[in-house]
Amino acid sequence: MTAPHISLTHFLIDEERAGRINADLRLLVEVVARACKRISIAVGKGALGGVLGDAGEAGQASINVQGEAQKKLDVLSNEILLEANAWGGHLAGLASEEMDTSQPIPDKYPQGNYLLLFDPLDGSSNIDVNISVGTIFSVLRCPEGVVSPTDADFLQPGTAQVAAGYCTYGPSTMLVLTVGSGTHAFTLDREVGSFVLTTRGMRIPEETKEFAVNMSNQRFWEAPMQAYVGDLLAGKEGPRGKDFNMRWVASMVADVHRILTRGGIFSYPLDSKCAAKGGKLRLMYEANPMSFLVEQAGGAASTGRQRMLEVQPNGLHQRVPVFLGSKAEVEVAVGYHLRHDAA
Ligand code: AHM
Ligand code: MG
């Protein structure tokens, strides 16, 4: 007998019956997953879909709130997620990497109790070269009594997340999800059009010999990061006593997916180029959802100095340094920072 085929819908109904989620959260995850399927189809068409390249008029790139040039697919993915989530009655508000401020749900639709944050298409510098990109999302509760949420209502620490996930658009499209009881992976069956549970309870090995970092920034890093990576590179002959391998896709979703699958440490540390902004990656819709997924799979996530999920946010687009993955290795990296600060 073949293994039972459990669709995302089936999985979510089981979660609801077990009392781990309510019907609104089930609907929310289903709606996000449906939007991700549409994004997957657009990404998969590549040059044939006429969606590659920069957004905006010829010679006049469209710039988002981060000061970054938007790709056509960034804009399209954002629109797909907004449109899919506006009318279902499960949300009170939305926030996106591609929008300056959060948006309350329009008055013409019923209001729900949840807030949704997303990076509609992460790693978009990879779109035009046919390398994996992905969607990242985080779900919070709308504070009690708030009818029309503003940015301040979204500024909750990562520990307040009720669900988080990402969808990776690679050789296969996969949705990786947590609702606070483990991290589970679903693969899109393209013929049927449904996500099928392919790994229940992902576990990140505690130890690793693989690290992910943009090495070209080495000379801009802080001293503890220089020392940490220096010791990794010294391999068997160095203080770590083992050889390390390096991988860097430059799509956080793809790098984190590899780490959830076979272990490793991902880092985007503070460097002198991004120090004034606080880091490169965004807390609310990149670092926090990924940290929730990683912790739920037995890994760890830190800024290098503090557990990521305990950072008190001060802005929707706040940036942070990120270290996440195999627990023992994240602890080693944090140790370099704490010893440096204490000296
Ligand atoms: P984006 O949200 O504008 O796509 O930027 C985030 C991406 C991450 O996916 C990835 O880890 C990082 O930026 C890559 O940075 P770099 O270009 O320095 O390698
Ligand atoms: Mg991003």
mmCIF file of C-alpha atoms and ligand atoms in Angstrom:
data_model
loop_
_atom_site.group_PDB
_atom_site.id
_atom_site.type_symbol
_atom_site.label_atom_id
_atom_site.label_comp_id
_atom_site.label_asym_id
_atom_site.label_seq_id
_atom_site.Cartn_x
_atom_site.Cartn_y
_atom_site.Cartn_z
ATOM 1 C CA MET A 1 0.000 0.000 0.000
ATOM 2 C CA THR A 2 1.304 3.442 -0.853
ATOM 3 C CA ALA A 3 1.624 6.111 1.867
ATOM 4 C CA PRO A 4 -1.614 8.045 2.428
ATOM 5 C CA HIS A 5 -1.876 11.143 0.291
ATOM 6 C CA ILE A 6 -2.485 14.107 2.606
ATOM 7 C CA SER A 7 -3.300 17.386 0.919
ATOM 8 C CA LEU A 8 -2.731 20.756 2.599
ATOM 9 C CA THR A 9 -6.517 21.050 3.031
ATOM 10 C CA HIS A 10 -6.656 17.643 4.738
ATOM 11 C CA PHE A 11 -3.684 18.543 6.954
ATOM 12 C CA LEU A 12 -5.292 21.838 8.009
ATOM 13 C CA ILE A 13 -8.636 20.202 8.793
ATOM 14 C CA ASP A 14 -6.786 17.687 10.992
ATOM 15 C CA GLU A 15 -5.034 20.611 12.732
ATOM 16 C CA GLU A 16 -8.392 22.309 13.277
ATOM 17 C CA ARG A 17 -9.983 19.128 14.661
ATOM 18 C CA ALA A 18 -7.020 18.753 17.024
ATOM 19 C CA GLY A 19 -7.745 22.278 18.309
ATOM 20 C CA ARG A 20 -4.412 23.713 17.131
ATOM 21 C CA ILE A 21 -5.926 26.212 14.679
ATOM 22 C CA ASN A 22 -9.369 27.725 14.144
ATOM 23 C CA ALA A 23 -11.366 27.916 10.910
ATOM 24 C CA ASP A 24 -10.182 31.462 10.140
ATOM 25 C CA LEU A 25 -6.515 30.530 10.370
ATOM 26 C CA ARG A 26 -7.186 27.468 8.222
ATOM 27 C CA LEU A 27 -8.792 29.687 5.588
ATOM 28 C CA LEU A 28 -5.933 32.177 5.823
ATOM 29 C CA VAL A 29 -3.273 29.517 5.155
ATOM 30 C CA GLU A 30 -5.338 28.069 2.294
ATOM 31 C CA VAL A 31 -5.710 31.502 0.705
ATOM 32 C CA VAL A 32 -1.978 32.227 0.981
ATOM 33 C CA ALA A 33 -1.211 28.788 -0.496
ATOM 34 C CA ARG A 34 -3.603 29.473 -3.395
ATOM 35 C CA ALA A 35 -1.909 32.806 -4.066
ATOM 36 C CA CYS A 36 1.472 31.047 -4.005
ATOM 37 C CA LYS A 37 0.227 28.643 -6.674
ATOM 38 C CA ARG A 38 -0.584 31.605 -8.897
ATOM 39 C CA ILE A 39 2.843 33.131 -8.221
ATOM 40 C CA SER A 40 4.438 29.753 -8.986
ATOM 41 C CA ILE A 41 2.697 29.679 -12.381
ATOM 42 C CA ALA A 42 3.873 33.236 -13.182
ATOM 43 C CA VAL A 43 7.457 32.486 -12.081
ATOM 44 C CA GLY A 44 7.435 29.191 -14.001
ATOM 45 C CA LYS A 45 6.531 30.855 -17.297
ATOM 46 C CA GLY A 46 9.799 32.795 -17.202
ATOM 47 C CA ALA A 47 10.549 34.756 -20.355
ATOM 48 C CA LEU A 48 7.449 33.286 -22.077
ATOM 49 C CA GLY A 49 5.181 35.104 -19.600
ATOM 50 C CA GLY A 50 6.682 38.515 -20.344
ATOM 51 C CA VAL A 51 7.243 39.003 -16.622
ATOM 52 C CA LEU A 52 11.051 39.111 -16.365
ATOM 53 C CA GLY A 53 12.981 42.330 -15.836
ATOM 54 C CA ASP A 54 12.418 45.545 -13.912
ATOM 55 C CA ALA A 55 9.061 47.114 -13.133
ATOM 56 C CA GLY A 56 8.321 50.704 -14.166
ATOM 57 C CA GLU A 57 8.537 52.613 -17.409
ATOM 58 C CA ALA A 58 11.487 52.244 -19.776
ATOM 59 C CA GLY A 59 14.514 53.994 -18.298
ATOM 60 C CA GLN A 60 12.603 54.787 -15.082
ATOM 61 C CA ALA A 61 12.894 51.905 -12.613
ATOM 62 C CA SER A 62 10.170 51.513 -10.003
ATOM 63 C CA ILE A 63 11.700 51.850 -6.488
ATOM 64 C CA ASN A 64 10.107 50.337 -3.378
ATOM 65 C CA VAL A 65 10.140 51.658 0.220
ATOM 66 C CA GLN A 66 13.483 49.896 0.787
ATOM 67 C CA GLY A 67 15.059 51.991 -1.962
ATOM 68 C CA GLU A 68 15.403 48.889 -4.141
ATOM 69 C CA ALA A 69 14.434 48.558 -7.802
ATOM 70 C CA GLN A 70 11.335 46.404 -8.129
ATOM 71 C CA LYS A 71 11.126 43.547 -10.602
ATOM 72 C CA LYS A 72 7.919 43.028 -12.574
ATOM 73 C CA LEU A 73 7.411 39.780 -10.675
ATOM 74 C CA ASP A 74 7.825 41.561 -7.290
ATOM 75 C CA VAL A 75 4.915 43.823 -8.203
ATOM 76 C CA LEU A 76 2.795 41.025 -9.685
ATOM 77 C CA SER A 77 3.353 38.720 -6.673
ATOM 78 C CA ASN A 78 2.410 41.528 -4.305
ATOM 79 C CA GLU A 79 -0.801 42.163 -6.250
ATOM 80 C CA ILE A 80 -1.674 38.450 -6.270
ATOM 81 C CA LEU A 81 -1.281 38.204 -2.480
ATOM 82 C CA LEU A 82 -3.213 41.416 -1.812
ATOM 83 C CA GLU A 83 -6.089 40.494 -4.096
ATOM 84 C CA ALA A 84 -6.355 36.933 -2.738
ATOM 85 C CA ASN A 85 -6.406 38.037 0.898
ATOM 86 C CA ALA A 86 -8.616 41.130 0.807
ATOM 87 C CA TRP A 87 -12.114 39.648 0.733
ATOM 88 C CA GLY A 88 -12.056 36.367 2.725
ATOM 89 C CA GLY A 89 -12.992 37.879 6.087
ATOM 90 C CA HIS A 90 -10.028 36.287 7.885
ATOM 91 C CA LEU A 91 -7.768 39.371 8.046
ATOM 92 C CA ALA A 92 -7.782 42.778 9.695
ATOM 93 C CA GLY A 93 -4.735 44.071 7.825
ATOM 94 C CA LEU A 94 -1.786 43.335 5.573
ATOM 95 C CA ALA A 95 1.803 44.506 5.303
ATOM 96 C CA SER A 96 4.347 43.785 2.591
ATOM 97 C CA GLU A 97 7.993 44.392 1.771
ATOM 98 C CA GLU A 98 6.747 46.143 -1.354
ATOM 99 C CA MET A 99 4.432 48.642 0.421
ATOM 100 C CA ASP A 100 5.485 51.664 2.503
ATOM 101 C CA THR A 101 2.792 51.198 5.138
ATOM 102 C CA SER A 102 0.379 48.488 6.194
ATOM 103 C CA GLN A 103 -3.127 48.339 4.725
ATOM 104 C CA PRO A 104 -6.306 47.707 6.683
ATOM 105 C CA ILE A 105 -8.875 45.477 4.969
ATOM 106 C CA PRO A 106 -11.236 47.672 2.892
ATOM 107 C CA ASP A 107 -14.534 48.532 4.633
ATOM 108 C CA LYS A 108 -16.606 46.720 2.010
ATOM 109 C CA TYR A 109 -15.275 43.350 3.247
ATOM 110 C CA PRO A 110 -15.797 41.672 6.630
ATOM 111 C CA GLN A 111 -12.931 42.094 9.115
ATOM 112 C CA GLY A 112 -11.065 39.152 10.605
ATOM 113 C CA ASN A 113 -8.738 38.792 13.583
ATOM 114 C CA TYR A 114 -5.411 38.240 11.883
ATOM 115 C CA LEU A 115 -2.603 40.361 10.455
ATOM 116 C CA LEU A 116 -0.615 39.041 7.509
ATOM 117 C CA LEU A 117 2.904 40.180 6.607
ATOM 118 C CA PHE A 118 4.790 38.998 3.568
ATOM 119 C CA ASP A 119 7.764 39.318 1.313
ATOM 120 C CA PRO A 120 5.938 38.511 -1.934
ATOM 121 C CA LEU A 121 9.012 37.453 -3.907
ATOM 122 C CA ASP A 122 12.205 37.110 -1.935
ATOM 123 C CA GLY A 123 15.547 36.801 -3.701
ATOM 124 C CA SER A 124 14.226 38.661 -6.707
ATOM 125 C CA SER A 125 17.743 39.441 -7.960
ATOM 126 C CA ASN A 126 17.651 35.756 -8.987
ATOM 127 C CA ILE A 127 14.479 35.914 -11.090
ATOM 128 C CA ASP A 128 16.092 36.879 -14.362
ATOM 129 C CA VAL A 129 18.709 34.113 -14.093
ATOM 130 C CA ASN A 130 16.232 31.276 -13.409
ATOM 131 C CA ILE A 131 17.362 30.526 -9.843
ATOM 132 C CA SER A 132 14.926 29.696 -7.028
ATOM 133 C CA VAL A 133 12.962 32.539 -5.457
ATOM 134 C CA GLY A 134 10.202 32.374 -2.876
ATOM 135 C CA THR A 135 7.374 33.968 -0.901
ATOM 136 C CA ILE A 136 7.730 34.384 2.886
ATOM 137 C CA PHE A 137 4.812 35.093 5.226
ATOM 138 C CA SER A 138 4.077 35.667 8.900
ATOM 139 C CA VAL A 139 0.718 35.731 10.705
ATOM 140 C CA LEU A 140 -0.013 37.721 13.874
ATOM 141 C CA ARG A 141 -3.205 38.352 15.840
ATOM 142 C CA CYS A 142 -4.740 41.793 15.499
ATOM 143 C CA PRO A 143 -4.646 43.390 18.963
ATOM 144 C CA GLU A 144 -7.936 43.154 20.854
ATOM 145 C CA GLY A 145 -10.365 45.982 20.090
ATOM 146 C CA VAL A 146 -8.455 47.303 17.054
ATOM 147 C CA VAL A 147 -10.781 47.745 14.074
ATOM 148 C CA SER A 148 -8.527 49.431 11.553
ATOM 149 C CA PRO A 149 -4.954 48.338 12.322
ATOM 150 C CA THR A 150 -2.034 50.680 11.692
ATOM 151 C CA ASP A 151 1.693 49.879 11.469
ATOM 152 C CA ALA A 152 2.010 50.047 15.288
ATOM 153 C CA ASP A 153 -0.392 47.098 15.640
ATOM 154 C CA PHE A 154 1.965 44.926 13.590
ATOM 155 C CA LEU A 155 4.992 45.630 15.820
ATOM 156 C CA GLN A 156 4.787 42.417 17.839
ATOM 157 C CA PRO A 157 7.787 40.192 18.618
ATOM 158 C CA GLY A 158 8.234 36.960 16.648
ATOM 159 C CA THR A 159 7.065 34.907 19.646
ATOM 160 C CA ALA A 160 3.563 36.316 18.949
ATOM 161 C CA GLN A 161 3.382 34.689 15.490
ATOM 162 C CA VAL A 162 0.555 32.175 15.151
ATOM 163 C CA ALA A 163 1.726 30.835 11.797
ATOM 164 C CA ALA A 164 4.603 31.345 9.383
ATOM 165 C CA GLY A 165 5.810 29.825 6.177
ATOM 166 C CA TYR A 166 7.424 30.170 2.831
ATOM 167 C CA CYS A 167 6.850 28.877 -0.647
ATOM 168 C CA THR A 168 9.911 28.090 -2.728
ATOM 169 C CA TYR A 169 9.657 28.256 -6.514
ATOM 170 C CA GLY A 170 12.452 25.914 -7.537
ATOM 171 C CA PRO A 171 12.642 22.693 -9.554
ATOM 172 C CA SER A 172 9.523 21.837 -7.562
ATOM 173 C CA THR A 173 7.262 24.307 -5.757
ATOM 174 C CA MET A 174 7.139 23.627 -2.028
ATOM 175 C CA LEU A 175 5.228 25.208 0.831
ATOM 176 C CA VAL A 176 6.845 24.944 4.259
ATOM 177 C CA LEU A 177 4.543 25.802 7.122
ATOM 178 C CA THR A 178 4.312 26.042 10.880
ATOM 179 C CA VAL A 179 1.229 26.794 12.943
ATOM 180 C CA GLY A 180 3.263 26.296 16.127
ATOM 181 C CA SER A 181 3.304 22.495 16.204
ATOM 182 C CA GLY A 182 6.273 21.487 14.085
ATOM 183 C CA THR A 183 7.447 22.501 10.616
ATOM 184 C CA HIS A 184 5.921 20.623 7.708
ATOM 185 C CA ALA A 185 6.714 20.562 3.991
ATOM 186 C CA PHE A 186 4.200 20.240 1.151
ATOM 187 C CA THR A 187 5.077 19.739 -2.508
ATOM 188 C CA LEU A 188 2.869 21.137 -5.267
ATOM 189 C CA ASP A 189 1.377 18.415 -7.446
ATOM 190 C CA ARG A 190 1.257 20.487 -10.620
ATOM 191 C CA GLU A 191 -1.149 18.183 -12.481
ATOM 192 C CA VAL A 192 -3.702 18.141 -9.650
ATOM 193 C CA GLY A 193 -2.976 21.695 -8.495
ATOM 194 C CA SER A 194 -2.753 20.822 -4.811
ATOM 195 C CA PHE A 195 -0.045 20.878 -2.172
ATOM 196 C CA VAL A 196 0.688 17.392 -0.796
ATOM 197 C CA LEU A 197 2.347 16.729 2.567
ATOM 198 C CA THR A 198 5.794 15.330 1.814
ATOM 199 C CA THR A 199 7.640 15.824 5.130
ATOM 200 C CA ARG A 200 5.837 15.900 8.447
ATOM 201 C CA GLY A 201 7.975 17.322 11.241
ATOM 202 C CA MET A 202 11.163 18.560 9.552
ATOM 203 C CA ARG A 203 14.196 18.275 11.871
ATOM 204 C CA ILE A 204 17.383 20.295 11.463
ATOM 205 C CA PRO A 205 20.457 18.290 12.498
ATOM 206 C CA GLU A 206 21.976 19.908 15.588
ATOM 207 C CA GLU A 207 25.532 19.902 14.227
ATOM 208 C CA THR A 208 26.674 20.898 10.762
ATOM 209 C CA LYS A 209 29.671 21.288 8.472
ATOM 210 C CA GLU A 210 27.997 23.717 6.072
ATOM 211 C CA PHE A 211 27.658 27.494 6.263
ATOM 212 C CA ALA A 212 25.909 30.081 4.100
ATOM 213 C CA VAL A 213 27.083 33.681 3.924
ATOM 214 C CA ASN A 214 27.895 36.266 1.260
ATOM 215 C CA MET A 215 31.693 36.045 1.570
ATOM 216 C CA SER A 216 32.200 39.102 -0.624
ATOM 217 C CA ASN A 217 31.217 41.215 2.397
ATOM 218 C CA GLN A 218 33.969 39.753 4.576
ATOM 219 C CA ARG A 219 36.032 42.927 4.857
ATOM 220 C CA PHE A 220 32.980 44.880 6.039
ATOM 221 C CA TRP A 221 32.028 42.482 8.863
ATOM 222 C CA GLU A 222 32.403 43.099 12.585
ATOM 223 C CA ALA A 223 35.395 41.540 14.400
ATOM 224 C CA PRO A 224 33.477 38.576 15.954
ATOM 225 C CA MET A 225 32.093 37.551 12.546
ATOM 226 C CA GLN A 226 35.579 37.811 11.022
ATOM 227 C CA ALA A 227 36.896 35.559 13.795
ATOM 228 C CA TYR A 228 34.034 33.056 13.523
ATOM 229 C CA VAL A 229 34.291 32.576 9.758
ATOM 230 C CA GLY A 230 38.088 32.630 9.943
ATOM 231 C CA ASP A 231 37.891 29.595 12.229
ATOM 232 C CA LEU A 232 35.401 27.846 9.908
ATOM 233 C CA LEU A 233 37.750 28.373 6.968
ATOM 234 C CA ALA A 234 40.730 27.049 8.948
ATOM 235 C CA GLY A 235 38.999 23.627 8.775
ATOM 236 C CA LYS A 236 40.510 20.498 10.325
ATOM 237 C CA GLU A 237 43.735 22.292 11.256
ATOM 238 C CA GLY A 238 41.884 25.125 13.010
ATOM 239 C CA PRO A 239 40.115 25.346 16.388
ATOM 240 C CA ARG A 240 36.904 23.766 15.015
ATOM 241 C CA GLY A 241 38.775 20.591 14.020
ATOM 242 C CA LYS A 242 36.638 19.890 10.946
ATOM 243 C CA ASP A 243 36.381 21.036 7.326
ATOM 244 C CA PHE A 244 33.346 23.171 6.416
ATOM 245 C CA ASN A 245 31.583 23.483 3.067
ATOM 246 C CA MET A 246 29.971 26.728 1.868
ATOM 247 C CA ARG A 247 26.739 27.370 -0.091
ATOM 248 C CA TRP A 248 25.155 30.732 -0.929
ATOM 249 C CA VAL A 249 22.156 30.893 -3.280
ATOM 250 C CA ALA A 250 21.396 34.542 -2.410
ATOM 251 C CA SER A 251 17.717 33.602 -2.127
ATOM 252 C CA MET A 252 16.991 33.336 1.583
ATOM 253 C CA VAL A 253 14.125 30.943 0.913
ATOM 254 C CA ALA A 254 16.374 28.521 -0.987
ATOM 255 C CA ASP A 255 19.199 28.775 1.559
ATOM 256 C CA VAL A 256 16.816 28.235 4.504
ATOM 257 C CA HIS A 257 15.100 25.371 2.690
ATOM 258 C CA ARG A 258 18.448 23.604 2.294
ATOM 259 C CA ILE A 259 19.174 24.126 5.980
ATOM 260 C CA LEU A 260 15.756 22.803 7.046
ATOM 261 C CA THR A 261 16.413 19.769 4.862
ATOM 262 C CA ARG A 262 20.024 18.871 5.671
ATOM 263 C CA GLY A 263 21.280 21.326 8.295
ATOM 264 C CA GLY A 264 23.697 24.229 8.127
ATOM 265 C CA ILE A 265 24.000 27.787 9.370
ATOM 266 C CA PHE A 266 22.678 30.782 7.429
ATOM 267 C CA SER A 267 23.984 34.211 8.282
ATOM 268 C CA TYR A 268 23.500 37.733 7.075
ATOM 269 C CA PRO A 269 25.575 39.535 9.681
ATOM 270 C CA LEU A 270 25.938 43.197 10.421
ATOM 271 C CA ASP A 271 28.492 44.854 8.151
ATOM 272 C CA SER A 272 29.724 48.398 7.796
ATOM 273 C CA LYS A 273 27.629 48.873 4.626
ATOM 274 C CA CYS A 274 24.333 47.970 6.301
ATOM 275 C CA ALA A 275 25.111 48.874 9.947
ATOM 276 C CA ALA A 276 23.269 52.201 9.786
ATOM 277 C CA LYS A 277 20.108 50.343 8.735
ATOM 278 C CA GLY A 278 20.587 47.637 11.400
ATOM 279 C CA GLY A 279 21.330 44.824 8.939
ATOM 280 C CA LYS A 280 20.273 43.648 5.485
ATOM 281 C CA LEU A 281 17.323 41.325 6.072
ATOM 282 C CA ARG A 282 13.958 42.471 7.359
ATOM 283 C CA LEU A 283 12.743 41.348 10.783
ATOM 284 C CA MET A 284 8.983 41.236 10.330
ATOM 285 C CA TYR A 285 8.581 39.295 7.091
ATOM 286 C CA GLU A 286 11.952 37.605 6.572
ATOM 287 C CA ALA A 287 13.833 36.906 9.838
ATOM 288 C CA ASN A 288 10.844 36.262 12.136
ATOM 289 C CA PRO A 289 8.898 33.799 9.999
ATOM 290 C CA MET A 290 12.098 31.920 9.080
ATOM 291 C CA SER A 291 13.147 31.860 12.747
ATOM 292 C CA PHE A 292 9.758 30.456 13.785
ATOM 293 C CA LEU A 293 10.049 27.693 11.154
ATOM 294 C CA VAL A 294 13.636 26.924 12.179
ATOM 295 C CA GLU A 295 12.863 26.781 15.921
ATOM 296 C CA GLN A 296 9.871 24.548 15.248
ATOM 297 C CA ALA A 297 12.258 22.184 13.422
ATOM 298 C CA GLY A 298 14.646 22.028 16.392
ATOM 299 C CA GLY A 299 17.046 24.719 15.153
ATOM 300 C CA ALA A 300 17.968 28.112 16.588
ATOM 301 C CA ALA A 301 17.767 31.700 15.333
ATOM 302 C CA SER A 302 19.536 34.759 16.667
ATOM 303 C CA THR A 303 20.657 38.250 15.799
ATOM 304 C CA GLY A 304 24.080 37.144 17.049
ATOM 305 C CA ARG A 305 23.280 38.687 20.411
ATOM 306 C CA GLN A 306 19.613 37.928 21.099
ATOM 307 C CA ARG A 307 17.048 35.247 20.265
ATOM 308 C CA MET A 308 15.439 36.533 17.065
ATOM 309 C CA LEU A 309 11.866 35.844 18.140
ATOM 310 C CA GLU A 310 12.306 38.039 21.235
ATOM 311 C CA VAL A 311 13.378 41.182 19.374
ATOM 312 C CA GLN A 312 10.858 43.949 20.081
ATOM 313 C CA PRO A 313 10.202 45.485 16.652
ATOM 314 C CA ASN A 314 10.379 49.241 16.160
ATOM 315 C CA GLY A 315 9.373 49.473 12.513
ATOM 316 C CA LEU A 316 7.532 47.503 9.853
ATOM 317 C CA HIS A 317 10.611 47.409 7.617
ATOM 318 C CA GLN A 318 13.181 47.129 10.423
ATOM 319 C CA ARG A 319 16.363 45.253 9.489
ATOM 320 C CA VAL A 320 18.345 42.855 11.660
ATOM 321 C CA PRO A 321 21.467 40.699 11.499
ATOM 322 C CA VAL A 322 20.502 37.021 11.093
ATOM 323 C CA PHE A 323 22.076 33.721 12.208
ATOM 324 C CA LEU A 324 19.860 30.659 11.937
ATOM 325 C CA GLY A 325 19.974 26.909 11.447
ATOM 326 C CA SER A 326 21.648 24.005 13.241
ATOM 327 C CA LYS A 327 21.314 24.724 16.940
ATOM 328 C CA ALA A 328 24.842 23.923 18.101
ATOM 329 C CA GLU A 329 26.400 25.942 15.256
ATOM 330 C CA VAL A 330 24.205 29.003 15.873
ATOM 331 C CA GLU A 331 25.269 28.836 19.522
ATOM 332 C CA VAL A 332 28.932 28.806 18.451
ATOM 333 C CA ALA A 333 28.409 31.906 16.258
ATOM 334 C CA VAL A 334 26.543 33.707 19.053
ATOM 335 C CA GLY A 335 29.387 32.796 21.439
ATOM 336 C CA TYR A 336 31.897 34.733 19.295
ATOM 337 C CA HIS A 337 29.671 37.837 19.491
ATOM 338 C CA LEU A 338 28.994 37.599 23.227
ATOM 339 C CA ARG A 339 32.674 37.019 24.099
ATOM 340 C CA HIS A 340 33.670 39.950 21.901
ATOM 341 C CA ASP A 341 31.116 42.248 23.564
ATOM 342 C CA ALA A 342 32.177 41.153 27.058
ATOM 343 C CA ALA A 343 35.915 41.711 26.417
HETATM 344 P P1 AHM B 1 15.191 40.906 -1.336
HETATM 345 O O1 AHM B 1 14.058 40.767 -0.331
HETATM 346 O O2 AHM B 1 15.294 42.298 -1.873
HETATM 347 O O3 AHM B 1 15.118 39.865 -2.404
HETATM 348 O O4 AHM B 1 16.584 40.717 -0.520
HETATM 349 C C1 AHM B 1 16.751 39.626 0.327
HETATM 350 C C2 AHM B 1 17.762 38.685 -0.226
HETATM 351 C C3 AHM B 1 17.745 37.355 0.469
HETATM 352 O O5 AHM B 1 16.899 36.452 -0.171
HETATM 353 C C4 AHM B 1 19.181 36.892 0.358
HETATM 354 O O6 AHM B 1 19.564 36.085 1.449
HETATM 355 C C5 AHM B 1 19.958 38.176 0.351
HETATM 356 O O7 AHM B 1 19.052 39.218 -0.010
HETATM 357 C C6 AHM B 1 21.046 38.134 -0.686
HETATM 358 O O8 AHM B 1 21.906 39.197 -0.480
HETATM 359 P P2 AHM B 1 23.241 39.404 -1.356
HETATM 360 O O9 AHM B 1 22.769 40.033 -2.625
HETATM 361 O O10 AHM B 1 24.094 40.303 -0.510
HETATM 362 O O11 AHM B 1 23.886 38.067 -1.592
HETATM 363 MG MG MG B 2 13.184 39.677 0.771
#
